[in-house]
Phi, psi and omega in degrees: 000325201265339165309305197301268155022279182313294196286002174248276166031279181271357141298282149333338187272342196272282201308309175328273197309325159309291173333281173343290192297357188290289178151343193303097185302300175274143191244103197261099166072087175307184196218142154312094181223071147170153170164140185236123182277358166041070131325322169273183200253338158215176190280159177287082201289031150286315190254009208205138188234160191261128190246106159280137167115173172289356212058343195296342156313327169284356201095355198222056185287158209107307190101022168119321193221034186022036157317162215229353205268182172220119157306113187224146195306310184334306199298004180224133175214142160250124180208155165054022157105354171252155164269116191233123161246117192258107162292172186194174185235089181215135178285138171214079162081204168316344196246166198260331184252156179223126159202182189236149193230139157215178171183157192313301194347113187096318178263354168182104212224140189241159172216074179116153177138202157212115168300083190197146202226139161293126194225096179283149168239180215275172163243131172141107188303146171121308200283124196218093151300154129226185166212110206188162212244137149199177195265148192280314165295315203062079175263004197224025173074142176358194195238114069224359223272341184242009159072169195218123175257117183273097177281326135236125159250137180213125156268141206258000159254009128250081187260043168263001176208131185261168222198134170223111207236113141290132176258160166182188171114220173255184193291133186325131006242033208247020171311140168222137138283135158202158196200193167205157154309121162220144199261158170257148164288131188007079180178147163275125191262031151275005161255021198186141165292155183197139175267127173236140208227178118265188186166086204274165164210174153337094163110349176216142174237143176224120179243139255207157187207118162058011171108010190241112182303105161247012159211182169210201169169127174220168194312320196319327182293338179224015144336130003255031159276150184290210223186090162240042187256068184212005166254172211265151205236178177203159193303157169205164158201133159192180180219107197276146174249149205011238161104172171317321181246002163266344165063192180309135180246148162241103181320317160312335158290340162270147027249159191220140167237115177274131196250120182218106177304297163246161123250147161162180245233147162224186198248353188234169165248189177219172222282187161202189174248147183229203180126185178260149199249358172193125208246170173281178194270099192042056140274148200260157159070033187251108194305130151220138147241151164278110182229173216070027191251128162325170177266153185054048163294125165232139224241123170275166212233105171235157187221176175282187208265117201078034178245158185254049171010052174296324163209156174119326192310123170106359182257219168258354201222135160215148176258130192233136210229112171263175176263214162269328213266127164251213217124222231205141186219113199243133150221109189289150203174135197224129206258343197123334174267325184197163167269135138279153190220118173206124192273108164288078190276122213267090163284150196234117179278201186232174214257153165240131157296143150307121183262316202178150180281128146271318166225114159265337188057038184248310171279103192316126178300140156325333192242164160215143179306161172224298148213191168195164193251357168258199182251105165245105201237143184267116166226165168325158136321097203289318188217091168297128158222195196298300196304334146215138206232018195273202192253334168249122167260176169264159185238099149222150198236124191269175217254059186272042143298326178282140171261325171236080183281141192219153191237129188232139195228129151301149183205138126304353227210037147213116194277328188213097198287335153005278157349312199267318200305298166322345221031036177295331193229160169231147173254143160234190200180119131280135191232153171224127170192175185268335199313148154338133170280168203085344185300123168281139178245131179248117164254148187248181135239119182235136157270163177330321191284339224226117166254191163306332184275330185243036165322162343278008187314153167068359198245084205299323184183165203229123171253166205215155194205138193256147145295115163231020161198187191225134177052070188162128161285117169266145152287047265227124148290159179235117176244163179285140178276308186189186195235074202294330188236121172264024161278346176299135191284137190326297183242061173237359176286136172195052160214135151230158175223135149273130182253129169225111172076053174296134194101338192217185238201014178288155143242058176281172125334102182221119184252124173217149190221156176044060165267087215253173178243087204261171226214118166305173197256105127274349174100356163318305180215163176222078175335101168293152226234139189291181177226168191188132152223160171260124164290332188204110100195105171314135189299107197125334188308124190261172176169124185318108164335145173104317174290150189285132175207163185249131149262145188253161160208143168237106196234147188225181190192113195277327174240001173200225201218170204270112194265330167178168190222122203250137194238135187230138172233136203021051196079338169309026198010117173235010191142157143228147162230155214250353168256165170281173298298127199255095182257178168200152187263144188199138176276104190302128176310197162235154205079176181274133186244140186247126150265136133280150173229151180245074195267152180233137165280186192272357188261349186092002170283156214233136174207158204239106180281168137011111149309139169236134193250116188258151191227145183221121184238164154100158185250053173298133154266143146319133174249007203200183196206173169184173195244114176273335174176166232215117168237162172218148147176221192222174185220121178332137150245016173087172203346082163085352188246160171235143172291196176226141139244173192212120152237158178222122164278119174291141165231159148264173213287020183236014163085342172307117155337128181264063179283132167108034174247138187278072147330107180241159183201143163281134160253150179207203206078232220264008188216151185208094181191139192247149201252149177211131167222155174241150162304146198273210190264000157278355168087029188225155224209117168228145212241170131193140181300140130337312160271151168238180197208195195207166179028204199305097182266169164232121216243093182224141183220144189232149176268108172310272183213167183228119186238171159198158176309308159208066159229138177285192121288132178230082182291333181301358203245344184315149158288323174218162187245305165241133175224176192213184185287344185240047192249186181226101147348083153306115167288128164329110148259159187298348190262003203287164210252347179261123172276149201229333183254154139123047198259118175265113170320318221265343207253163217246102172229148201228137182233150169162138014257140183249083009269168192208165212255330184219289175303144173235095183248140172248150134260087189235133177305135161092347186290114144294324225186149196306147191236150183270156124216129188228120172264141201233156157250203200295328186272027173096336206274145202274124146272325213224156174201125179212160190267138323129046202260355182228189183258006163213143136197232201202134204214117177307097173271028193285310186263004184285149143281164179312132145160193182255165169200175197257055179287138198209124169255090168273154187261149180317338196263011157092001159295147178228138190225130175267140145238158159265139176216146163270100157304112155285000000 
């Protein structure tokens, strides 16, 4: 019998590979040409061998995966049309477990097909079912080197999900696996049979749960290990008791059984359904098809209740518009061989709200950088449309010297990381970029255990976001990938790291904004978003340059209150105010200026009004200059170290770029050296350090002075002075405490030595009359203030930290005079 039995087999295995070898996709009504319905009162030890014991006979006790069980023939039985394998909690020898293993080897050994058995599986933590492959010669050396196919593996203490893996590579412990996962919708699979399937061919293997395609794997996925899935492989089932991937068994839970109606082997393949298995809350345009169908086949579609059909009925393909509702995306179908039926179940998740921002680069952030292994720079906006209108982004030019570059933010502020794993909470991101659509953007969350050296130790859980369009700002949601260490603690995170295009060696360009924290919708309250136009300056208003003019906005909030509202003239931060009525004084520029406004509400919600288009006539000059704004980060220097870079943009007082100005700057943190560029014809001045460095760098730079040919420097007018890699552009406020008008030229203030480590000494010329001095830091705020009776002394800076600052004298006669002092 096991002879006849080998040789129609390997006829079949001839005709298989023709099939195959052709290119021929559809099997029009593959045919059966093995399989045992386990009919009978025992098992057929014709088709099927009994593996008894711990393995330690083989050498490989444990079996390999420090299973804890004895395999014993008792434990496998057939009755009532089913296979039935039972773990149990029974002593044998050494081992604590009893459960049962058989397999095909010698009796039924494959090259090619589609593979699949209806399977209920056991309920009972601890417990590692399988239904899985291996090769029957090992013609390519011992196991992994001649491969292992997991047609299903389950853990049984996640039991909404199954697992389909190929192992291959060299020998332990230089083994390598990859696979994918499928989740069920609200259900579990010890409560019903589901059919698990492969679907092998030359070059590809593919797997299946109920007719639903979730992997594929072709050589190309494990490049450059060899490919040893093209020799005849042979059947395996069992129920492994603890082990490595079976974790803690709970005793109480035994004996738990699997249960297997069929197996079997065909000759053909059969359709199957693909789609996304889990949609946003009425998300549009979402793809499912059939495939493996004869042609012109027709096919009906039914979806759940408030989704939508948009094209596709009666075809292989349709596009669907969800609702609120999840459910079920059914296609019904008759191939010629049989009528079918195949069910896609649809999570519709439920809406989510914005809770808080981590990086908007609008804002001071919530997180702080720490490093990146790319170029990070705070820039305009390259193309604002409605999905992001704001005004500032970060710019990284990724590192492709790096395989795995990464942007690393310190974060406090996710107490339970849970929240996201659940999907109580989602991370989004805007992106704008050219990188490939499909490029994955990966945030990781890490704890204090997770070092450069030891993945997966510390890396509580990894969410994942797609590219899905180029040159154009997206919206990206993050869903979870997977749980790489799950001893890592809930409220233990205090790393997020964004990865982009992980794994390669690319250098594209990825501009991202609004890396927020979003809150499922209960349905309690539902947050309004403020509504906000600018009323004055009518749209179109022309005014001689150079002149002062005031903008209104007007913002409301229908359910809370207005937290503030930030005014951009061409994308620019020029101010924000947190009262009502909420305005800014802004110098009209020369040329057309598109103004905007930004009011956020108290819930942290955002909404960007309307542009108004300003016009500046007339031939004003400019006298002065300041510095609008301060980016930082690093740049390769090879192996493994980064320089530090920097640019600073100039304007002069009508908002114009400033080209041909002579920049000087400090750098400090990890690098302590100064620096000269003069601006191109964007008004921008660009640094790298000299020196380079290795790890976590801090990258800060203060602007010395700024010169020209015939512009003054006006540092009181700067937006920012200093900045660092984890800083946020400070905006003017219209309320800000350092004054810049009623500044008398004439009058005289002399600092030295400037810079200085403790002493500070002043002199001013022309004092009359009793005097303020008041010291300021970069964001406005006054440290120090005192009465002035002479016209020189001296003033202890020993408690200032390193850093500029801000001296200001009013003079009795209501005149005021400004300078810069350096803390070393």
């Amino acid at each position: 019998m096991e002879n006849s039995t080998k040789k129609r087999l390997n006829l079949y295995h001839f005709l298989i590979f023709i099939l195959f070898g052709t290119g021929q996709i559809f099997a029009q009504c593959p045919n059966i040409i093995w399989q045992d319905e386990f009919d009978g009162t025992s098992l057929d030890q014709s088709k099927w061998n009994y593996q008894i014991g711990d393995g330690c006979d083989q050498n490989l006790c444990g079996w390999g995966n420090s299973e804890l069980q004895s395999y014993q023939e008792a434990n496998v039985v057939v009755s009532n049309g089913t296979l039935k394998i039972t773990a149990q909690k029974e002593r044998i020898r050494g081992s604590q477990y009893t459960s049962g293993r058989i397999n095909t080897k010698g009796k039924a050994d494959f090259t090619y097909g589609r593979f699949e058995a209806s399977i209920k599986l056991p309920r009972g933590d601890g417990l590692w079912p399988a239904f899985w492959m291996l090769s029957t010669n090992e013609e390519y050396g011992g196991w992994p080197q001649s491969g292992e196919i997991d047609i299903m593996e389950y853990v049984a203490s996640t039991p909404d999900e199954i697992l389909g893996y190929i192992h291959y590579g060299d020998p332990y412990p230089n083994n390598q696996s990859q696979g994918n996962t499928y989740k069920l919708m609200e259900d579990v699979f010890y409560n019903a049979f589901h059919e698990f399937a492969v679907e092998w061919e030359p070059g590809e293997i593919r797997w299946y749960m109920d007719g639903i395609l979730f992997s594929t794997k072709t050589p190309a996925d494990i490049s450059p290990a060899n490919w040893p899935f093209d020799k005849d492989f042979h059947f395996l089932l069992n129920v492994a008791v603890g082990g490595n991937l079976g974790g803690d068994v709970v005793d109480s839970m035994l004996p738990a059984t699997m249960e297997v109606d069929y197996v079997r082997v065909y000759d053909g393949f059969k359709a199957y359904i693909t789609g996304d298995p889990v949609v946003s809350h009425q998300e549009t345009g979402i793809n499912y098809s059939v495939g493996n169908l004869p042609s012109n086949v027709n096919v009906t579609w039914t979806v759940p209740n408030g989704a939508t059909i948009v094209t596709g009925q009666g075809s292989n393909s349709i596009i669907v518009d969800f609702g609120s509702e999840s459910g079920t995306v059914s296609a019904s179908f008759n191939t010629g061989c049989s009528t079918q039926v195949l069910n896609f179940p649809v999570e519709v998740e439920a809406p989510y709200v914005k809770g808080f921002s981590f990086e908007n680069f609008d804002e001071p952030a919530t997180v702080t950088l720490a490093n990146t292994t790319g170029t990070l720079n705070e820039v305009s906006n390259p193309a604002a449309n409605p999905v992001n209108s704001s005004a500032v982004s970060g710019e990284y030019v990724r590192n492709s010297g790096e395989l795995y570059d990464l942007i690393v933010y310190q974060t406090n502020n996710i107490t339970n990381a849970s929240q996201y794993v659940q999907k109580e909470k989602k991370f989004y991101i805007d992106i704008y970029t050219t990188a490939p659509v499909g490029t994955e953007i990966i945030l990781q969350l890490e704890t204090d255990n997770a070092t450069a050296s030891n993945f997966p130790a510390g890396r509580h859980s990894r969410y994942g976001a797609t590219i899905k369009e180029n040159n154009n700002w997206q919206r990206l949601e993050f869903n979870l990938l997977d749980r790489p260490d799950a001893s890592a603690a809930d409220t233990g995170i205090t790393s997020m790291i964004l990865l982009f295009n992980s794994n390669s060696y690319t250098g594209d360009t990825y501009y991202y904004d609004n890396l927020d924290s979003y809150n499922v919708e209960t349905g309690n309250t539902s947050n309004l978003a403020p509504t906000i136009s600018i009323t004055d300056p009518a749209d179109g208003s022309s005014f001689e340059s150079g002149t002062t003019i005031s903008i209104n906005a007007n913002a409301t909030d229908a359910d809370g209150t207005v937290a503030q509202v930030e005014f951009f003239a061409n994308n620019i931060s020029i101010g924000t105010d947190s009262s009502a009525p909420f305005n800014m004084s802004w110098q009209v520029a020369g040329g057309t200026t598109n103004l905007t406004a930004k009011a956020t509400d108290n819930a942290n919600l955002s909404t960007t009004s309307s542009a108004i288009a300003v016009t500046g006539t007339g031939n004003a000059t400019a006298t002065s200059m300041h510095v609008n704004a301060i980016s930082t980060g690093t740049a390769s220097a090879g192996k493994g170290t980064k320089y530090g870079t920097a640019s600073v943009t100039i304007v002069d007082d009508l908002g114009r770029n400033v080209e041909g100005a002579n920049v000087e700057i400090s750098f400090s943190g990890s690098f302590s050296e100064q620096a000269m560029a003069i601006t191109n014809a964007q008004g921008i001045a660009s640094f790298q350090t000299q020196g380079s460095s290795k790890g976590t760098l801090s990258v800060n730079i203060c602007v010395d002075n700024v010169t020209h040919v015939s512009l003054d420097y006006n540092n009181t007018a700067n937006v920012v002075t200093c900045s660092s890699a984890s800083a946020t552009q400070k905006s003017a406020s219209k309320n800000s405490n350092v004054e810049s008008s009623n500044e008398d030229k004439t009058l005289k203030l002399l600092l030295s030595p400037n810079p200085t480590r403790n002493i500070i000494q002043f002199s001013m010329k022309e004092m009359e009359m009793v005097s303020d001095l008041s010291i300021f830091d970069m964001s406005g705020r006054m440290l120090y203030s005192t009465k002035v009776n002479a016209d020189t002394g001296a003033i202890d800076m020993s408690q200032f930290p390193k850093g500029v600052y801000i001296i200001k004298i009013r003079y009795g006669n209501g005149q005021i005079k400004t300078d810069r002092v350096v803390k070393k």
